[in-house]
Short mmCIF file of N, CA, C and O in Angstrom, two decimals:
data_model
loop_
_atom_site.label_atom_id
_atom_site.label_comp_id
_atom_site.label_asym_id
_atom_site.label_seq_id
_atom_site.Cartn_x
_atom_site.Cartn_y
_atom_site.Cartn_z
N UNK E 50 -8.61 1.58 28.64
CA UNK E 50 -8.85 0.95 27.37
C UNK E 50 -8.56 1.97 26.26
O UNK E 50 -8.68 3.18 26.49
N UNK E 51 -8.15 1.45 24.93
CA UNK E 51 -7.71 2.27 24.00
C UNK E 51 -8.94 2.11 22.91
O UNK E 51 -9.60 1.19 22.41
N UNK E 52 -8.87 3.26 22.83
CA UNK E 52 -9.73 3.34 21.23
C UNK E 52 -8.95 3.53 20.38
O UNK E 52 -7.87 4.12 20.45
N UNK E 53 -9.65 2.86 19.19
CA UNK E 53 -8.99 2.34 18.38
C UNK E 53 -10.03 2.84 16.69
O UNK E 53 -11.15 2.34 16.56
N UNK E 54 -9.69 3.43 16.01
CA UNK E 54 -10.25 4.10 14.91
C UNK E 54 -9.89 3.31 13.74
O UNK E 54 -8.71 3.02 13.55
N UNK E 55 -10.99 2.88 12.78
CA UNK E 55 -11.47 2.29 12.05
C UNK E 55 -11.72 3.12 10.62
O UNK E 55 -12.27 4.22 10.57
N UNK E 56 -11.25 2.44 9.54
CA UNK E 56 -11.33 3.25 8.29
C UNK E 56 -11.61 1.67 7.24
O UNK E 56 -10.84 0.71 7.25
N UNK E 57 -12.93 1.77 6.41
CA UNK E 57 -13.05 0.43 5.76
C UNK E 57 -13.73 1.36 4.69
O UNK E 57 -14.37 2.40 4.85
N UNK E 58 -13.36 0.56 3.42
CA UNK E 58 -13.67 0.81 1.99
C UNK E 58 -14.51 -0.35 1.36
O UNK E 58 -13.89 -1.39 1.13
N UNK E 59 -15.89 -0.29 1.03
CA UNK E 59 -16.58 -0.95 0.70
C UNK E 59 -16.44 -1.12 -0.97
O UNK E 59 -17.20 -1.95 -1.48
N UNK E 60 -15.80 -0.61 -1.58
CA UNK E 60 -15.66 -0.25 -3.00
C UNK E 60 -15.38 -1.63 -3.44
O UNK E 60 -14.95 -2.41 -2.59
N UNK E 61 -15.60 -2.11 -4.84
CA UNK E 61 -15.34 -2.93 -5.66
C UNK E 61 -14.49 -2.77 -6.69
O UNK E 61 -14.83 -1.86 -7.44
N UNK E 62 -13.27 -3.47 -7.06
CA UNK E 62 -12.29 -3.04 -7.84
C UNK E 62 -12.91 -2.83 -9.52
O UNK E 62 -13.62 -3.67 -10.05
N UNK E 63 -12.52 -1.67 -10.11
CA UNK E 63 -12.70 -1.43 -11.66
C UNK E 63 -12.67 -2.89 -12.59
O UNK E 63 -11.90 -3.84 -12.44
N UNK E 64 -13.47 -2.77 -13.33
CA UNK E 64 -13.32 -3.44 -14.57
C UNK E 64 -12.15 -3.40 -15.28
O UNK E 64 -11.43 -2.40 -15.18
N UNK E 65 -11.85 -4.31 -15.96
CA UNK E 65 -10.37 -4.48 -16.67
C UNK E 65 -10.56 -3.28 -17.30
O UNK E 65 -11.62 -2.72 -17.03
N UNK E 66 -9.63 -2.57 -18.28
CA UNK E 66 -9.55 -1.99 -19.72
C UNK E 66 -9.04 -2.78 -19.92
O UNK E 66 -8.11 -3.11 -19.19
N UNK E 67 -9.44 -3.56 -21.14
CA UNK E 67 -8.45 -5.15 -21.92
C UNK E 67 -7.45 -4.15 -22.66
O UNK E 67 -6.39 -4.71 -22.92
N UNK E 68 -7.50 -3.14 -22.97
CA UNK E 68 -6.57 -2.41 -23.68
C UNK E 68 -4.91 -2.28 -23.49
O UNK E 68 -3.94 -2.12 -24.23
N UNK E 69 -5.24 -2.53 -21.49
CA UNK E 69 -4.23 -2.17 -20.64
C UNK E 69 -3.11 -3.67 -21.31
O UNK E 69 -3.54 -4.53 -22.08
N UNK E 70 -1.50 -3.60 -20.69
CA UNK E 70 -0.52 -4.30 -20.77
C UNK E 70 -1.13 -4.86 -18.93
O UNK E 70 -2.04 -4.21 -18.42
N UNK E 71 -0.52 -6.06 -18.13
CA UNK E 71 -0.56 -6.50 -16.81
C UNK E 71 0.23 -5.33 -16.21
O UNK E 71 -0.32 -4.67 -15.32
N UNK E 72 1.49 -5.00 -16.63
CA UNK E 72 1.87 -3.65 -16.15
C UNK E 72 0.88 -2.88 -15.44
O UNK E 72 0.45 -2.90 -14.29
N UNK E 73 0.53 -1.85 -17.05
CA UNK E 73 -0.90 -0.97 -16.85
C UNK E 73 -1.88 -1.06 -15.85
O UNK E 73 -2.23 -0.22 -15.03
N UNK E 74 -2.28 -2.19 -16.02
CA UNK E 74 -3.24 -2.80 -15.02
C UNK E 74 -2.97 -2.78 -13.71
O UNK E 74 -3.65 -2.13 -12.91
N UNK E 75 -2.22 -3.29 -13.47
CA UNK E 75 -1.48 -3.25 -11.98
C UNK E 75 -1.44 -1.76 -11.83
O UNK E 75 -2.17 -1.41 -10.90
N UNK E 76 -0.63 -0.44 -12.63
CA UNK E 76 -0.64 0.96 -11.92
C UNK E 76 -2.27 1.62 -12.08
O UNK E 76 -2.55 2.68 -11.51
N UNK E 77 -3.15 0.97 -12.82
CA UNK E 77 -4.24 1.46 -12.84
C UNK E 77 -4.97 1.31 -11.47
O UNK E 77 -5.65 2.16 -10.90
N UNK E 78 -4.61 -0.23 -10.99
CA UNK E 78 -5.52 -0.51 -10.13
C UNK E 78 -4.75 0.04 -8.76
O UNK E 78 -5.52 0.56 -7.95
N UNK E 79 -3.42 0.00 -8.41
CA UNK E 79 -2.94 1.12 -7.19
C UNK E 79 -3.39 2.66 -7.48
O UNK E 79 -3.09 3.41 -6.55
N UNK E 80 -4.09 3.32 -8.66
CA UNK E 80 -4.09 4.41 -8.63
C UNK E 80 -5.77 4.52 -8.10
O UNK E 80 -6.31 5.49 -7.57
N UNK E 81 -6.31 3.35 -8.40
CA UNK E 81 -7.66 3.64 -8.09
C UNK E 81 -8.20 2.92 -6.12
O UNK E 81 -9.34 3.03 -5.67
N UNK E 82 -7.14 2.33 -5.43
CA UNK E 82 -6.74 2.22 -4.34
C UNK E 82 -6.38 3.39 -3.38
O UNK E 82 -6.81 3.72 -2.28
N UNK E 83 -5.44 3.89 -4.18
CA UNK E 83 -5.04 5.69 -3.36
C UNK E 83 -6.12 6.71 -3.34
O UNK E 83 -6.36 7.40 -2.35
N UNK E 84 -7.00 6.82 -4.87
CA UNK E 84 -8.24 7.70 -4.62
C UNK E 84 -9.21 6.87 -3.53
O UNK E 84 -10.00 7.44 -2.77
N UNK E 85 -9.12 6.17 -3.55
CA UNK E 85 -10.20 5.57 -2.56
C UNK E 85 -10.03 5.63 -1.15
O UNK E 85 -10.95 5.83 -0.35
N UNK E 86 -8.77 5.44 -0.85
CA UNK E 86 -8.10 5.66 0.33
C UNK E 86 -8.17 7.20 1.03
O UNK E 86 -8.16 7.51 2.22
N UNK E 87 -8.22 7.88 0.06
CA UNK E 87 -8.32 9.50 0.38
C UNK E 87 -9.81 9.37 1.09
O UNK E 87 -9.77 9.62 2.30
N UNK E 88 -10.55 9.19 0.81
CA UNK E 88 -12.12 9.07 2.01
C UNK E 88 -11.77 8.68 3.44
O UNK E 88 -12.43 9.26 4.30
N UNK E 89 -10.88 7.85 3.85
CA UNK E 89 -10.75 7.84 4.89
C UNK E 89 -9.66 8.50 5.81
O UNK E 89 -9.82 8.69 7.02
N UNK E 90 -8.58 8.81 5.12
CA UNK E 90 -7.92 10.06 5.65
C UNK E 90 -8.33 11.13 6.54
O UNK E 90 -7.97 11.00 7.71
N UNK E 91 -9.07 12.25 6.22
CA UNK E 91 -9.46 12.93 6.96
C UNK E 91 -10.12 12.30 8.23
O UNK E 91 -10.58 13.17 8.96
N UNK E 92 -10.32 10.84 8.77
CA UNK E 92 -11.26 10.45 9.51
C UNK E 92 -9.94 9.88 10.65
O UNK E 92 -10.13 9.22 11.67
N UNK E 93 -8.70 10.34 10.16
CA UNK E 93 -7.28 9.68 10.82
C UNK E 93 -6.94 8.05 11.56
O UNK E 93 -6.32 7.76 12.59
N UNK E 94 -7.60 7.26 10.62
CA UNK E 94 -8.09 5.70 10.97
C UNK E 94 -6.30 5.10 11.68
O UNK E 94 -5.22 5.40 11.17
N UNK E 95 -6.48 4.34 12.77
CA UNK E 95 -5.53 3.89 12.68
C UNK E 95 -5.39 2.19 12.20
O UNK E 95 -4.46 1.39 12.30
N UNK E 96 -6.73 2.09 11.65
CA UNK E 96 -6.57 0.43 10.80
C UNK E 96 -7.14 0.79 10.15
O UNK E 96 -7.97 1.54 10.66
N UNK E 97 -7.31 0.63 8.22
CA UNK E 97 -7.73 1.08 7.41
C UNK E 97 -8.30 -0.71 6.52
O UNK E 97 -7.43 -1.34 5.91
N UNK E 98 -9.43 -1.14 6.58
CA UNK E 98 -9.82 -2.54 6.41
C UNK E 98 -10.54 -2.69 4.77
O UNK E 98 -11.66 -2.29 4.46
N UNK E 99 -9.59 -3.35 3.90
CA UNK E 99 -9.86 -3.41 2.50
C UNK E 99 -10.73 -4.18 2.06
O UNK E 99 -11.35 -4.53 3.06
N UNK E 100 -11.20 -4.72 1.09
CA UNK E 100 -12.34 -5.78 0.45
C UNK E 100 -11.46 -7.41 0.35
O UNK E 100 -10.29 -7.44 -0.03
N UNK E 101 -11.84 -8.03 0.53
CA UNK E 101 -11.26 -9.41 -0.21
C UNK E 101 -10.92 -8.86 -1.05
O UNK E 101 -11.45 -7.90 -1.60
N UNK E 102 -9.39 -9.69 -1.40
CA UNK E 102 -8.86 -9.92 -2.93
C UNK E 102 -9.02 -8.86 -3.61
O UNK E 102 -9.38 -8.84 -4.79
N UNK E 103 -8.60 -7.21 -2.42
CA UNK E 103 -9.34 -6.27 -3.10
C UNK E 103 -8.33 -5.78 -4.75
O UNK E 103 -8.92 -4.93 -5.42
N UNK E 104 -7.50 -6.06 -5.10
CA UNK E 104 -6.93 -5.60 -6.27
C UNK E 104 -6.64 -6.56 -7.27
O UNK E 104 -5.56 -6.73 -7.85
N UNK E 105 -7.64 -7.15 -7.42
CA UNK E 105 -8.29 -8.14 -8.46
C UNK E 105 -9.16 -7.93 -9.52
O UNK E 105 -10.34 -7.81 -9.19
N UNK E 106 -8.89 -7.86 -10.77
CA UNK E 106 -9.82 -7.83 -11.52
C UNK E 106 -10.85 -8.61 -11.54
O UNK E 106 -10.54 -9.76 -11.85
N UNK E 107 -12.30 -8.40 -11.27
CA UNK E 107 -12.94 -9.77 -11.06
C UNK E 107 -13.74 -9.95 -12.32
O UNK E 107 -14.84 -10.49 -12.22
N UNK E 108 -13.25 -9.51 -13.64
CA UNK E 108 -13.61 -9.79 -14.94
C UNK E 108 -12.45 -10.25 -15.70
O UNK E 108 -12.73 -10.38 -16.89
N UNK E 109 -11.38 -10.52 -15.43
CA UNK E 109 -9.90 -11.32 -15.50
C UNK E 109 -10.87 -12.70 -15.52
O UNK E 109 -11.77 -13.09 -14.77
N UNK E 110 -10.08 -13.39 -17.09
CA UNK E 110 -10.20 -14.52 -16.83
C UNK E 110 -9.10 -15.53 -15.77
O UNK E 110 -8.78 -14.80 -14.83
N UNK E 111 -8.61 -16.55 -15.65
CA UNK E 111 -8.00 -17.05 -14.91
C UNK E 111 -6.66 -16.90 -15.19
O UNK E 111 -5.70 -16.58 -14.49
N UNK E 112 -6.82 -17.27 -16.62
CA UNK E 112 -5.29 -16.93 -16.81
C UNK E 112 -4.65 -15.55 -16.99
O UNK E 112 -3.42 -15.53 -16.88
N UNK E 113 -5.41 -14.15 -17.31
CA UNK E 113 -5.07 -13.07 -17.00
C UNK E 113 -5.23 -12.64 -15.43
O UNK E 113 -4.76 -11.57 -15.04
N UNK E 114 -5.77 -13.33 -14.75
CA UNK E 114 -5.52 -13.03 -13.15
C UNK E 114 -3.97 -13.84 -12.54
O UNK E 114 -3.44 -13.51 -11.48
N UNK E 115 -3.67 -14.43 -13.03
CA UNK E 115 -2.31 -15.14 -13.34
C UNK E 115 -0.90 -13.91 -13.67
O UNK E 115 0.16 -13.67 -13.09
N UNK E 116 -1.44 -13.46 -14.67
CA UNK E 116 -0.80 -12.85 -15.19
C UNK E 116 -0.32 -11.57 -14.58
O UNK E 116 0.84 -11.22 -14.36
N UNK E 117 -1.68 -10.80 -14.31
CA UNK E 117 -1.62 -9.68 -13.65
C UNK E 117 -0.84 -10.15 -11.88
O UNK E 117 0.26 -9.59 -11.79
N UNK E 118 -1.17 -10.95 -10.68
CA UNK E 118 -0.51 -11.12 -10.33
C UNK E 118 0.96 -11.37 -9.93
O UNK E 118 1.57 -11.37 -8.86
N UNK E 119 1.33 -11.64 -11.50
CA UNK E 119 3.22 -11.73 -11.57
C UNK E 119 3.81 -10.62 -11.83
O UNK E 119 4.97 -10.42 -11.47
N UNK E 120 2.93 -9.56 -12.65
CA UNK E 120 3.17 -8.16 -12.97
C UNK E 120 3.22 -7.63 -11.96
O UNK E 120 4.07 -6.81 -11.61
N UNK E 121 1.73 -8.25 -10.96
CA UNK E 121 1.99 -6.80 -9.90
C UNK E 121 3.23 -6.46 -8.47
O UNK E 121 3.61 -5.49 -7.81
N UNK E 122 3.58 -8.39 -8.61
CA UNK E 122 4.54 -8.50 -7.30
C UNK E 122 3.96 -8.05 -5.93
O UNK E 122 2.90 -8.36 -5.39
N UNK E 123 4.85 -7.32 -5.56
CA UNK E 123 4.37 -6.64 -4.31
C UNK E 123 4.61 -4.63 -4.74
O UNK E 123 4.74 -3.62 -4.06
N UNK E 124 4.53 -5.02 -6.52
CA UNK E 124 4.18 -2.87 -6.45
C UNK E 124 2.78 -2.54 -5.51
O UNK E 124 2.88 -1.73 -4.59
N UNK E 125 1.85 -3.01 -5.72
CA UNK E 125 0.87 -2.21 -4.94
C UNK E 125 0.75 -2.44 -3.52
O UNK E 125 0.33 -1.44 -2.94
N UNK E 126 1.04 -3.74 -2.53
CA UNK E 126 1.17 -3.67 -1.67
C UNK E 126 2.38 -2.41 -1.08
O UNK E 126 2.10 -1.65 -0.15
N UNK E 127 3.55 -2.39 -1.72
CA UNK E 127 4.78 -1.67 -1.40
C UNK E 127 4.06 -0.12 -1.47
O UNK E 127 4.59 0.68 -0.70
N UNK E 128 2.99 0.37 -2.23
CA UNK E 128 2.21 1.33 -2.47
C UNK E 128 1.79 1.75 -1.19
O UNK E 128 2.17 2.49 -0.28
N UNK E 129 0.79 0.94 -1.51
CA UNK E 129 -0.22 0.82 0.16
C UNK E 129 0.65 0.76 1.64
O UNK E 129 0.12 0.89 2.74
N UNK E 130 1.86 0.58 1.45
CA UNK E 130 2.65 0.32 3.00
C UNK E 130 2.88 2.06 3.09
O UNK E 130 2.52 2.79 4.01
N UNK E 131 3.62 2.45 1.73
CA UNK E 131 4.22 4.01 1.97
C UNK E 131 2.96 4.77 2.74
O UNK E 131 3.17 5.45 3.74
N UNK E 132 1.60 4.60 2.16
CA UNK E 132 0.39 5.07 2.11
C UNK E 132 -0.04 5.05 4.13
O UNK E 132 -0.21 6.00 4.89
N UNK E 133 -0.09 3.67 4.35
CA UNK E 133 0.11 3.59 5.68
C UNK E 133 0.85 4.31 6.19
O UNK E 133 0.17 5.10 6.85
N UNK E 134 2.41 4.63 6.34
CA UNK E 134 3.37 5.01 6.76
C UNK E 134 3.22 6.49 7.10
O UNK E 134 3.37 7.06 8.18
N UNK E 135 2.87 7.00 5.85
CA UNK E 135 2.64 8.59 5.99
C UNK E 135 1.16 8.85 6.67
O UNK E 135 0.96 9.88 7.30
N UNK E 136 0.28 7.98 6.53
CA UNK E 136 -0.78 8.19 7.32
C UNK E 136 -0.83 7.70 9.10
O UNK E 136 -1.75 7.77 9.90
N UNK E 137 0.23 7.32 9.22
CA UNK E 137 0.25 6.86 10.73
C UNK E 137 -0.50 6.16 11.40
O UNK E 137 -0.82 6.27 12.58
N UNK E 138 -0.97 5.02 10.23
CA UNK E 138 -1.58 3.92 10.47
C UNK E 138 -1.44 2.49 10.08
O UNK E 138 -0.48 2.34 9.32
N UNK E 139 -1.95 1.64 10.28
CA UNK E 139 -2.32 0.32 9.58
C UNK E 139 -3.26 0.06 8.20
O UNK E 139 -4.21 0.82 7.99
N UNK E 140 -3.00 -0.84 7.43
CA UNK E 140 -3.62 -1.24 6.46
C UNK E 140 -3.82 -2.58 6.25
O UNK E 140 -2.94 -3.12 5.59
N UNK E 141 -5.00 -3.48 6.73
CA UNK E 141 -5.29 -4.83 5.95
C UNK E 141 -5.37 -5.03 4.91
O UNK E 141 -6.43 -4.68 4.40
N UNK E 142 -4.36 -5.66 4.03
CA UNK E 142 -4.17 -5.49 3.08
C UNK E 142 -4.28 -7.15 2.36
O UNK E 142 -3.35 -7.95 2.25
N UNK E 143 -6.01 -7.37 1.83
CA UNK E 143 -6.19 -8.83 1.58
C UNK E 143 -5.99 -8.97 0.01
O UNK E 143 -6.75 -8.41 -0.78
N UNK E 144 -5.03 -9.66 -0.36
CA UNK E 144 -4.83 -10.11 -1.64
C UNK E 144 -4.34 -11.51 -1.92
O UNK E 144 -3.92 -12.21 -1.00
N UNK E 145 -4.38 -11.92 -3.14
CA UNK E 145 -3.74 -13.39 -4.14
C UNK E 145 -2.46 -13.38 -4.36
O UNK E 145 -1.99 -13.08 -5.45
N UNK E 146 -1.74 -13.72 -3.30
CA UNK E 146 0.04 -14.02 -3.24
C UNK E 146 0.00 -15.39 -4.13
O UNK E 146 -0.69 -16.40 -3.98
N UNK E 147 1.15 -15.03 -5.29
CA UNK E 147 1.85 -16.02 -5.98
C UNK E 147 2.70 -16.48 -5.22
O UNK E 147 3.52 -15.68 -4.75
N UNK E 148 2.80 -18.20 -4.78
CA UNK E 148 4.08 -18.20 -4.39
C UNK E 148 5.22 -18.74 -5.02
O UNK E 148 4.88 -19.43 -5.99
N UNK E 149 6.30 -18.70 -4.87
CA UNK E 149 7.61 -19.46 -5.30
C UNK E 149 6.94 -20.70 -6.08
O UNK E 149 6.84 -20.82 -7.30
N UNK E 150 6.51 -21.58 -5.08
CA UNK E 150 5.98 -22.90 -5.74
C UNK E 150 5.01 -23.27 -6.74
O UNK E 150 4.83 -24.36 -7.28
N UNK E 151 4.22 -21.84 -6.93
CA UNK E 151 3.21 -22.08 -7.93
C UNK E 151 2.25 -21.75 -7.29
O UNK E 151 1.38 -21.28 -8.01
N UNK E 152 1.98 -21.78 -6.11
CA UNK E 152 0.80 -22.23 -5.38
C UNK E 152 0.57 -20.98 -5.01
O UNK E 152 1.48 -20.35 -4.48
N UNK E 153 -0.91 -20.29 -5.26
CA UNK E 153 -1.60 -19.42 -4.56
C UNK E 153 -2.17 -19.37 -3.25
O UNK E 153 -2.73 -20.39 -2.84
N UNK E 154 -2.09 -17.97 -2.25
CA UNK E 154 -3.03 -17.89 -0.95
C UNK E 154 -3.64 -16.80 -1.20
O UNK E 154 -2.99 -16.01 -1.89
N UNK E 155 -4.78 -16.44 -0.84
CA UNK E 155 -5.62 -15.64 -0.16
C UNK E 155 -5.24 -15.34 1.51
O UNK E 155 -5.48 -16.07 2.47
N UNK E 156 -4.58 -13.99 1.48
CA UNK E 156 -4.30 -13.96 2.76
C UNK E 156 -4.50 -12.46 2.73
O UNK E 156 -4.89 -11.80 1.77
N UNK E 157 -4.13 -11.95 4.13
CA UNK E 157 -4.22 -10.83 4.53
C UNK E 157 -2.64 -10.09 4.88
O UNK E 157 -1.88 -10.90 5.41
N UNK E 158 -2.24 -9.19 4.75
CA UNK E 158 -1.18 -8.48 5.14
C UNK E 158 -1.14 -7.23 5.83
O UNK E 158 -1.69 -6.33 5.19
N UNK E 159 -0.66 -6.87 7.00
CA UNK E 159 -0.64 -5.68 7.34
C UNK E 159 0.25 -5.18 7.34
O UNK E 159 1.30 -5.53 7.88
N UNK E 160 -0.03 -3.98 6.56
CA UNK E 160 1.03 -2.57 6.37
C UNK E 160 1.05 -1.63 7.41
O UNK E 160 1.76 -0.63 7.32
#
C-alpha cells in the first residue's frame, strides 16, 4: 500500500481592496494563494487540498464576482499548476468556472 501525503489550507480568502481594478484583484488573490501554499511545502504533500471556491472574494457583490471571474480566466489556476509542477505534486483546485454559455460550475480541478 502507498502512502500518500496530504497538504490542506484552511485559510479564508482576503477581503476585496475595492480600490483594486478585477485585474488587481485576481494578481492579489494568486499572490496570497502562493504565500499560503509555502506552509505546506516543507511537509512535501503530494495532494495539496484548497477551500471551496477558494479564490473568491466572499465580500464581492454578484456582479463584481462576475467580473473578477472573466478577469481571472484560468491566470491563477495556470499559477497554481506551475506551483504543483515544481513541487512534485497535486493540487485540488476548487473554483467558479465561467462557461462559454454563461453558465457557471463549482467544480474542482486538479493540477
Amino acid at each position: 500500500m502507498n502512502n500518500v501525503r496530504l497538504g490542506t489550507i484552511g485559510a479564508a480568502p482576503p477581503l476585496a481592496d475595492l480600490s483594486h481594478t478585477p485585474h488587481q484583484a485576481v494578481e492579489a488573490m494568486a499572490r496570497f494563494w502562493e504565500e499560503k501554499l509555502k506552509q505546506v511545502w516543507p511537509d512535501e504533500p503530494d495532494l495539496v487540498l484548497l477551500p471551496e471556491i477558494c479564490d473568491r472574494y466572499y465580500d464581492h457583490s454578484p456582479e463584481q464576482c462576475v467580473e473578477f471571474s472573466l478577469a481571472r480566466q484560468d491566470r491563477i489556476r495556470d499559477r497554481l499548476a506551475e506551483k504543483a509542477l515544481r513541487h512534485h505534486c497535486y493540487i485540488a483546485y476548487p473554483s467558479l468556472r465561467c462557461l462559454a454559455d454563461g453558465t457557471r460550475r463549482n467544480s474542482v480541478e486538479m493540477l
